[in-house]
Amino acid sequence: MMDVLHWDGTLSAKDFRIGAIAFAQKWKTLDFAFPSWSWVPCPKHPWLASPEEEGYLSLEKICISGPIEEGIVHNSQTDPGEEETSCSRNEDVIDDATLVQSDQHELHYYDFHVVYSYTFKVPVLYFRAFCSDGRPLPLDQIEKDLPSCSSKELSKSKWAFITQEEHPYLRRPWFKLHPCGTGEWMKLLFLSDTAQPKFEVVLERYLLSWFSVVGQVIGLKIPFKMLNGC
């Protein structure tokens, strides 16, 4: 078994899948009032020989009024025509979320996916956003929704910058927080732990630790109960 000192901070596709499914199950078990993350299984990439099931973590239709740090309003789950969460869904339909108008602020709807990168061998956060009339939200408007500290972080950090590219499974343009340097700071994060956890413990805590950092950039926080026992 590898030790943390000789680890490069990356994660195998198998360990990502196991950790992501466990993350989603723990979230549901704790029964938060917040919307639930879920594991979405997907067809395997034809150029990969891995026998493991592929997929990603999904948190969708998060309704936000004003900056994300001011709070998530709700998850739109009341629309009878809500699109199905699967890799085969029709991505051309983008305006079927429940549209709620506000007298004070226009509501924005966000979808977040955590996808494994076979290039960097780390999780990557993909996201997209819509106005209340179904129009895609441009990056300059998304940046206004982010926590005030994020603009500074995005400008000074060597890893935290946003790009737009095709979603690996949905084949549509999504924004993503670029994973450059993720393995490096993940290793430093665990090396800074004075308890020096065993490598199997590192794998168990990986996604929670990764999200505790990435979530600060976009304003999504992990409830404290998720961190208990870690």
PDB file of C-alpha atoms in Angstrom:
ATOM      1  CA  MET A   1       0.000   0.000   0.000  1.00  0.00           C
ATOM      2  CA  MET A   2       1.362   3.413  -0.989  1.00  0.00           C
ATOM      3  CA  ASP A   3       2.173   5.950   1.721  1.00  0.00           C
ATOM      4  CA  VAL A   4       1.264   9.640   1.581  1.00  0.00           C
ATOM      5  CA  LEU A   5       4.892  10.792   1.300  1.00  0.00           C
ATOM      6  CA  HIS A   6       5.310   8.978  -2.032  1.00  0.00           C
ATOM      7  CA  TRP A   7       1.835   9.827  -3.343  1.00  0.00           C
ATOM      8  CA  ASP A   8       1.385  12.396  -6.127  1.00  0.00           C
ATOM      9  CA  GLY A   9      -2.046  13.635  -4.986  1.00  0.00           C
ATOM     10  CA  THR A  10      -4.013  11.976  -7.783  1.00  0.00           C
ATOM     11  CA  LEU A  11      -6.816   9.426  -7.735  1.00  0.00           C
ATOM     12  CA  SER A  12      -7.592   6.386  -9.877  1.00  0.00           C
ATOM     13  CA  ALA A  13     -10.878   6.227 -11.805  1.00  0.00           C
ATOM     14  CA  LYS A  14     -11.947   3.281  -9.632  1.00  0.00           C
ATOM     15  CA  ASP A  15     -11.241   5.132  -6.375  1.00  0.00           C
ATOM     16  CA  PHE A  16     -13.057   8.212  -7.701  1.00  0.00           C
ATOM     17  CA  ARG A  17     -16.152   6.137  -8.505  1.00  0.00           C
ATOM     18  CA  ILE A  18     -16.109   4.444  -5.081  1.00  0.00           C
ATOM     19  CA  GLY A  19     -15.564   7.738  -3.275  1.00  0.00           C
ATOM     20  CA  ALA A  20     -18.202   9.598  -5.304  1.00  0.00           C
ATOM     21  CA  ILE A  21     -20.882   6.971  -4.701  1.00  0.00           C
ATOM     22  CA  ALA A  22     -20.036   6.900  -0.977  1.00  0.00           C
ATOM     23  CA  PHE A  23     -20.185  10.722  -0.892  1.00  0.00           C
ATOM     24  CA  ALA A  24     -23.666  10.768  -2.459  1.00  0.00           C
ATOM     25  CA  GLN A  25     -24.928   7.975  -0.189  1.00  0.00           C
ATOM     26  CA  LYS A  26     -23.626   9.664   2.963  1.00  0.00           C
ATOM     27  CA  TRP A  27     -25.242  12.936   1.909  1.00  0.00           C
ATOM     28  CA  LYS A  28     -28.621  11.232   1.500  1.00  0.00           C
ATOM     29  CA  THR A  29     -28.249   9.249   4.726  1.00  0.00           C
ATOM     30  CA  LEU A  30     -27.690  12.419   6.749  1.00  0.00           C
ATOM     31  CA  ASP A  31     -30.923  13.803   5.255  1.00  0.00           C
ATOM     32  CA  PHE A  32     -29.900  17.420   4.802  1.00  0.00           C
ATOM     33  CA  ALA A  33     -32.446  20.088   3.991  1.00  0.00           C
ATOM     34  CA  PHE A  34     -30.172  20.969   1.077  1.00  0.00           C
ATOM     35  CA  PRO A  35     -30.544  19.416  -2.398  1.00  0.00           C
ATOM     36  CA  SER A  36     -28.870  16.017  -2.778  1.00  0.00           C
ATOM     37  CA  TRP A  37     -25.813  15.077  -4.765  1.00  0.00           C
ATOM     38  CA  SER A  38     -26.373  11.943  -6.828  1.00  0.00           C
ATOM     39  CA  TRP A  39     -24.209   9.523  -8.806  1.00  0.00           C
ATOM     40  CA  VAL A  40     -25.085   9.398 -12.519  1.00  0.00           C
ATOM     41  CA  PRO A  41     -23.807   6.249 -14.286  1.00  0.00           C
ATOM     42  CA  CYS A  42     -22.678   6.715 -17.882  1.00  0.00           C
ATOM     43  CA  PRO A  43     -21.586   4.600 -20.859  1.00  0.00           C
ATOM     44  CA  LYS A  44     -17.853   3.924 -20.911  1.00  0.00           C
ATOM     45  CA  HIS A  45     -15.605   5.941 -23.166  1.00  0.00           C
ATOM     46  CA  PRO A  46     -14.825   3.708 -26.177  1.00  0.00           C
ATOM     47  CA  TRP A  47     -11.082   4.484 -26.029  1.00  0.00           C
ATOM     48  CA  LEU A  48     -10.731   3.366 -22.399  1.00  0.00           C
ATOM     49  CA  ALA A  49     -10.195  -0.260 -21.498  1.00  0.00           C
ATOM     50  CA  SER A  50     -11.266   0.166 -17.882  1.00  0.00           C
ATOM     51  CA  PRO A  51     -13.858  -2.432 -16.807  1.00  0.00           C
ATOM     52  CA  GLU A  52     -15.162  -0.085 -14.135  1.00  0.00           C
ATOM     53  CA  GLU A  53     -18.448   1.757 -14.436  1.00  0.00           C
ATOM     54  CA  GLU A  54     -18.098   5.420 -15.370  1.00  0.00           C
ATOM     55  CA  GLY A  55     -20.202   8.343 -14.209  1.00  0.00           C
ATOM     56  CA  TYR A  56     -20.183  11.615 -12.306  1.00  0.00           C
ATOM     57  CA  LEU A  57     -21.624  13.381  -9.268  1.00  0.00           C
ATOM     58  CA  SER A  58     -24.531  15.708 -10.019  1.00  0.00           C
ATOM     59  CA  LEU A  59     -26.246  18.561  -8.185  1.00  0.00           C
ATOM     60  CA  GLU A  60     -28.727  20.291 -10.493  1.00  0.00           C
ATOM     61  CA  LYS A  61     -31.295  23.085 -10.758  1.00  0.00           C
ATOM     62  CA  ILE A  62     -29.929  25.007  -7.814  1.00  0.00           C
ATOM     63  CA  CYS A  63     -31.841  28.269  -7.668  1.00  0.00           C
ATOM     64  CA  ILE A  64     -29.805  31.290  -6.627  1.00  0.00           C
ATOM     65  CA  SER A  65     -30.791  34.897  -6.014  1.00  0.00           C
ATOM     66  CA  GLY A  66     -27.788  37.194  -5.888  1.00  0.00           C
ATOM     67  CA  PRO A  67     -24.263  36.038  -4.961  1.00  0.00           C
ATOM     68  CA  ILE A  68     -23.929  32.335  -4.120  1.00  0.00           C
ATOM     69  CA  GLU A  69     -22.426  33.176  -0.737  1.00  0.00           C
ATOM     70  CA  GLU A  70     -25.767  34.756   0.243  1.00  0.00           C
ATOM     71  CA  GLY A  71     -27.363  31.338   0.070  1.00  0.00           C
ATOM     72  CA  ILE A  72     -28.954  28.735  -2.134  1.00  0.00           C
ATOM     73  CA  VAL A  73     -32.685  29.310  -2.454  1.00  0.00           C
ATOM     74  CA  HIS A  74     -33.908  25.848  -3.395  1.00  0.00           C
ATOM     75  CA  ASN A  75     -33.672  22.976  -5.803  1.00  0.00           C
ATOM     76  CA  SER A  76     -36.359  23.150  -8.491  1.00  0.00           C
ATOM     77  CA  GLN A  77     -38.172  19.841  -8.105  1.00  0.00           C
ATOM     78  CA  THR A  78     -41.753  20.875  -8.727  1.00  0.00           C
ATOM     79  CA  ASP A  79     -41.739  21.000 -12.512  1.00  0.00           C
ATOM     80  CA  PRO A  80     -43.535  17.975 -14.018  1.00  0.00           C
ATOM     81  CA  GLY A  81     -41.419  18.293 -17.139  1.00  0.00           C
ATOM     82  CA  GLU A  82     -38.081  18.220 -15.352  1.00  0.00           C
ATOM     83  CA  GLU A  83     -35.394  16.654 -17.523  1.00  0.00           C
ATOM     84  CA  GLU A  84     -34.069  13.236 -16.551  1.00  0.00           C
ATOM     85  CA  THR A  85     -30.653  13.045 -14.898  1.00  0.00           C
ATOM     86  CA  SER A  86     -28.762  10.658 -17.164  1.00  0.00           C
ATOM     87  CA  CYS A  87     -26.038  10.734 -19.762  1.00  0.00           C
ATOM     88  CA  SER A  88     -28.520  10.018 -22.546  1.00  0.00           C
ATOM     89  CA  ARG A  89     -30.864  12.908 -21.783  1.00  0.00           C
ATOM     90  CA  ASN A  90     -31.607  15.485 -24.442  1.00  0.00           C
ATOM     91  CA  GLU A  91     -29.324  18.414 -23.704  1.00  0.00           C
ATOM     92  CA  ASP A  92     -31.123  20.552 -26.293  1.00  0.00           C
ATOM     93  CA  VAL A  93     -33.888  21.113 -23.747  1.00  0.00           C
ATOM     94  CA  ILE A  94     -32.440  23.745 -21.437  1.00  0.00           C
ATOM     95  CA  ASP A  95     -35.387  25.741 -20.188  1.00  0.00           C
ATOM     96  CA  ASP A  96     -37.623  23.160 -18.538  1.00  0.00           C
ATOM     97  CA  ALA A  97     -36.697  24.028 -14.945  1.00  0.00           C
ATOM     98  CA  THR A  98     -39.295  25.698 -12.790  1.00  0.00           C
ATOM     99  CA  LEU A  99     -38.947  29.379 -13.572  1.00  0.00           C
ATOM    100  CA  VAL A 100     -39.570  31.652 -10.607  1.00  0.00           C
ATOM    101  CA  GLN A 101     -39.606  35.421 -10.893  1.00  0.00           C
ATOM    102  CA  SER A 102     -38.435  37.650  -8.063  1.00  0.00           C
ATOM    103  CA  ASP A 103     -39.364  41.268  -7.533  1.00  0.00           C
ATOM    104  CA  GLN A 104     -35.936  42.045  -6.053  1.00  0.00           C
ATOM    105  CA  HIS A 105     -33.440  39.786  -7.842  1.00  0.00           C
ATOM    106  CA  GLU A 106     -33.497  37.697 -10.978  1.00  0.00           C
ATOM    107  CA  LEU A 107     -33.112  34.057 -10.065  1.00  0.00           C
ATOM    108  CA  HIS A 108     -30.337  32.025 -11.651  1.00  0.00           C
ATOM    109  CA  TYR A 109     -30.289  28.239 -11.968  1.00  0.00           C
ATOM    110  CA  TYR A 110     -27.044  26.296 -11.622  1.00  0.00           C
ATOM    111  CA  ASP A 111     -26.074  22.718 -12.463  1.00  0.00           C
ATOM    112  CA  PHE A 112     -22.886  21.286 -10.903  1.00  0.00           C
ATOM    113  CA  HIS A 113     -21.150  18.069 -11.972  1.00  0.00           C
ATOM    114  CA  VAL A 114     -18.008  16.497 -10.519  1.00  0.00           C
ATOM    115  CA  VAL A 115     -16.315  14.511 -13.295  1.00  0.00           C
ATOM    116  CA  TYR A 116     -13.144  12.423 -13.219  1.00  0.00           C
ATOM    117  CA  SER A 117     -10.343  13.677 -15.472  1.00  0.00           C
ATOM    118  CA  TYR A 118      -8.419  10.829 -17.109  1.00  0.00           C
ATOM    119  CA  THR A 119      -5.762  13.374 -18.110  1.00  0.00           C
ATOM    120  CA  PHE A 120      -5.061  14.888 -14.679  1.00  0.00           C
ATOM    121  CA  LYS A 121      -6.381  11.890 -12.672  1.00  0.00           C
ATOM    122  CA  VAL A 122      -8.323  14.143 -10.295  1.00  0.00           C
ATOM    123  CA  PRO A 123     -11.963  15.279  -9.880  1.00  0.00           C
ATOM    124  CA  VAL A 124     -13.013  18.301 -11.946  1.00  0.00           C
ATOM    125  CA  LEU A 125     -15.951  20.608 -11.237  1.00  0.00           C
ATOM    126  CA  TYR A 126     -18.123  21.349 -14.291  1.00  0.00           C
ATOM    127  CA  PHE A 127     -21.013  23.808 -14.102  1.00  0.00           C
ATOM    128  CA  ARG A 128     -23.485  25.807 -16.161  1.00  0.00           C
ATOM    129  CA  ALA A 129     -26.065  28.447 -15.306  1.00  0.00           C
ATOM    130  CA  PHE A 130     -29.315  29.844 -16.704  1.00  0.00           C
ATOM    131  CA  CYS A 131     -31.334  32.985 -16.323  1.00  0.00           C
ATOM    132  CA  SER A 132     -34.925  32.670 -15.136  1.00  0.00           C
ATOM    133  CA  ASP A 133     -36.110  32.804 -18.767  1.00  0.00           C
ATOM    134  CA  GLY A 134     -33.943  29.827 -19.741  1.00  0.00           C
ATOM    135  CA  ARG A 135     -31.121  31.762 -21.416  1.00  0.00           C
ATOM    136  CA  PRO A 136     -27.583  30.483 -20.672  1.00  0.00           C
ATOM    137  CA  LEU A 137     -25.748  32.736 -18.253  1.00  0.00           C
ATOM    138  CA  PRO A 138     -22.442  34.118 -19.614  1.00  0.00           C
ATOM    139  CA  LEU A 139     -19.240  33.875 -17.597  1.00  0.00           C
ATOM    140  CA  ASP A 140     -19.127  37.574 -16.710  1.00  0.00           C
ATOM    141  CA  GLN A 141     -22.549  37.246 -15.081  1.00  0.00           C
ATOM    142  CA  ILE A 142     -21.607  33.993 -13.357  1.00  0.00           C
ATOM    143  CA  GLU A 143     -18.612  35.748 -11.830  1.00  0.00           C
ATOM    144  CA  LYS A 144     -20.983  38.293 -10.287  1.00  0.00           C
ATOM    145  CA  ASP A 145     -22.837  35.431  -8.581  1.00  0.00           C
ATOM    146  CA  LEU A 146     -19.648  34.007  -7.074  1.00  0.00           C
ATOM    147  CA  PRO A 147     -18.499  34.857  -3.534  1.00  0.00           C
ATOM    148  CA  SER A 148     -16.616  38.145  -3.342  1.00  0.00           C
ATOM    149  CA  CYS A 149     -13.422  36.319  -2.383  1.00  0.00           C
ATOM    150  CA  SER A 150     -13.563  34.173  -5.511  1.00  0.00           C
ATOM    151  CA  SER A 151     -12.613  36.885  -7.977  1.00  0.00           C
ATOM    152  CA  LYS A 152      -9.390  37.467  -6.034  1.00  0.00           C
ATOM    153  CA  GLU A 153      -8.747  33.726  -5.811  1.00  0.00           C
ATOM    154  CA  LEU A 154      -9.381  33.223  -9.515  1.00  0.00           C
ATOM    155  CA  SER A 155      -6.986  36.032 -10.413  1.00  0.00           C
ATOM    156  CA  LYS A 156      -4.061  35.046  -8.167  1.00  0.00           C
ATOM    157  CA  SER A 157      -4.214  31.231  -8.002  1.00  0.00           C
ATOM    158  CA  LYS A 158      -2.280  29.093 -10.453  1.00  0.00           C
ATOM    159  CA  TRP A 159      -4.941  26.399 -10.446  1.00  0.00           C
ATOM    160  CA  ALA A 160      -8.285  28.113  -9.832  1.00  0.00           C
ATOM    161  CA  PHE A 161      -9.317  29.471 -13.203  1.00  0.00           C
ATOM    162  CA  ILE A 162     -12.454  28.905 -15.238  1.00  0.00           C
ATOM    163  CA  THR A 163     -12.484  27.608 -18.789  1.00  0.00           C
ATOM    164  CA  GLN A 164     -15.268  26.468 -21.108  1.00  0.00           C
ATOM    165  CA  GLU A 165     -15.163  23.186 -22.971  1.00  0.00           C
ATOM    166  CA  GLU A 166     -17.285  20.222 -23.964  1.00  0.00           C
ATOM    167  CA  HIS A 167     -18.692  18.170 -21.099  1.00  0.00           C
ATOM    168  CA  PRO A 168     -16.975  14.739 -21.302  1.00  0.00           C
ATOM    169  CA  TYR A 169     -20.270  12.838 -21.201  1.00  0.00           C
ATOM    170  CA  LEU A 170     -23.001  15.267 -22.274  1.00  0.00           C
ATOM    171  CA  ARG A 171     -21.105  16.695 -25.260  1.00  0.00           C
ATOM    172  CA  ARG A 172     -22.293  20.243 -24.630  1.00  0.00           C
ATOM    173  CA  PRO A 173     -20.312  23.373 -23.678  1.00  0.00           C
ATOM    174  CA  TRP A 174     -19.938  23.665 -19.892  1.00  0.00           C
ATOM    175  CA  PHE A 175     -17.705  25.801 -17.724  1.00  0.00           C
ATOM    176  CA  LYS A 176     -15.176  24.053 -15.526  1.00  0.00           C
ATOM    177  CA  LEU A 177     -12.746  24.923 -12.771  1.00  0.00           C
ATOM    178  CA  HIS A 178      -9.478  23.898 -14.378  1.00  0.00           C
ATOM    179  CA  PRO A 179      -7.779  20.998 -12.546  1.00  0.00           C
ATOM    180  CA  CYS A 180      -4.211  22.210 -13.130  1.00  0.00           C
ATOM    181  CA  GLY A 181      -2.263  21.787  -9.883  1.00  0.00           C
ATOM    182  CA  THR A 182      -5.024  19.839  -8.094  1.00  0.00           C
ATOM    183  CA  GLY A 183      -2.830  16.809  -7.388  1.00  0.00           C
ATOM    184  CA  GLU A 184      -0.140  19.065  -5.958  1.00  0.00           C
ATOM    185  CA  TRP A 185      -2.340  20.902  -3.461  1.00  0.00           C
ATOM    186  CA  MET A 186      -4.220  17.707  -2.536  1.00  0.00           C
ATOM    187  CA  LYS A 187      -0.930  16.105  -1.527  1.00  0.00           C
ATOM    188  CA  LEU A 188       0.073  19.198   0.456  1.00  0.00           C
ATOM    189  CA  LEU A 189      -3.327  19.183   2.137  1.00  0.00           C
ATOM    190  CA  PHE A 190      -2.824  15.685   3.506  1.00  0.00           C
ATOM    191  CA  LEU A 191       0.881  16.160   4.287  1.00  0.00           C
ATOM    192  CA  SER A 192      -0.116  19.103   6.493  1.00  0.00           C
ATOM    193  CA  ASP A 193      -2.206  16.731   8.620  1.00  0.00           C
ATOM    194  CA  THR A 194      -0.081  16.111  11.711  1.00  0.00           C
ATOM    195  CA  ALA A 195      -1.811  12.753  12.191  1.00  0.00           C
ATOM    196  CA  GLN A 196      -0.253  11.513   8.898  1.00  0.00           C
ATOM    197  CA  PRO A 197      -3.236   9.330   7.902  1.00  0.00           C
ATOM    198  CA  LYS A 198      -2.734   5.997   6.177  1.00  0.00           C
ATOM    199  CA  PHE A 199      -3.210   5.972   2.420  1.00  0.00           C
ATOM    200  CA  GLU A 200      -6.514   4.084   2.605  1.00  0.00           C
ATOM    201  CA  VAL A 201      -7.807   6.840   4.910  1.00  0.00           C
ATOM    202  CA  VAL A 202      -6.623   9.460   2.397  1.00  0.00           C
ATOM    203  CA  LEU A 203      -8.667   7.783  -0.334  1.00  0.00           C
ATOM    204  CA  GLU A 204     -11.707   7.721   1.940  1.00  0.00           C
ATOM    205  CA  ARG A 205     -11.395  11.448   2.714  1.00  0.00           C
ATOM    206  CA  TYR A 206     -10.266  12.553  -0.747  1.00  0.00           C
ATOM    207  CA  LEU A 207     -13.517  13.961  -2.176  1.00  0.00           C
ATOM    208  CA  LEU A 208     -14.520  15.683   1.048  1.00  0.00           C
ATOM    209  CA  SER A 209     -11.113  17.335   1.292  1.00  0.00           C
ATOM    210  CA  TRP A 210     -11.123  18.267  -2.403  1.00  0.00           C
ATOM    211  CA  PHE A 211     -14.588  19.811  -2.127  1.00  0.00           C
ATOM    212  CA  SER A 212     -13.683  21.749   1.011  1.00  0.00           C
ATOM    213  CA  VAL A 213     -11.204  23.684  -1.155  1.00  0.00           C
ATOM    214  CA  VAL A 214     -12.989  23.817  -4.525  1.00  0.00           C
ATOM    215  CA  GLY A 215     -16.303  24.685  -2.888  1.00  0.00           C
ATOM    216  CA  GLN A 216     -14.824  27.904  -1.487  1.00  0.00           C
ATOM    217  CA  VAL A 217     -14.232  29.196  -5.010  1.00  0.00           C
ATOM    218  CA  ILE A 218     -17.835  28.740  -6.137  1.00  0.00           C
ATOM    219  CA  GLY A 219     -19.544  29.256  -2.780  1.00  0.00           C
ATOM    220  CA  LEU A 220     -20.791  25.694  -2.262  1.00  0.00           C
ATOM    221  CA  LYS A 221     -20.106  24.416   1.227  1.00  0.00           C
ATOM    222  CA  ILE A 222     -20.172  20.929   2.708  1.00  0.00           C
ATOM    223  CA  PRO A 223     -22.429  20.735   5.773  1.00  0.00           C
ATOM    224  CA  PHE A 224     -20.473  20.188   8.982  1.00  0.00           C
ATOM    225  CA  LYS A 225     -22.133  16.807   9.564  1.00  0.00           C
ATOM    226  CA  MET A 226     -20.424  15.472   6.434  1.00  0.00           C
ATOM    227  CA  LEU A 227     -17.030  16.162   8.012  1.00  0.00           C
ATOM    228  CA  ASN A 228     -17.782  14.368  11.282  1.00  0.00           C
ATOM    229  CA  GLY A 229     -15.696  11.298  11.694  1.00  0.00           C
ATOM    230  CA  CYS A 230     -13.152  12.412   9.087  1.00  0.00           C
TER     231      CYS A 230
END
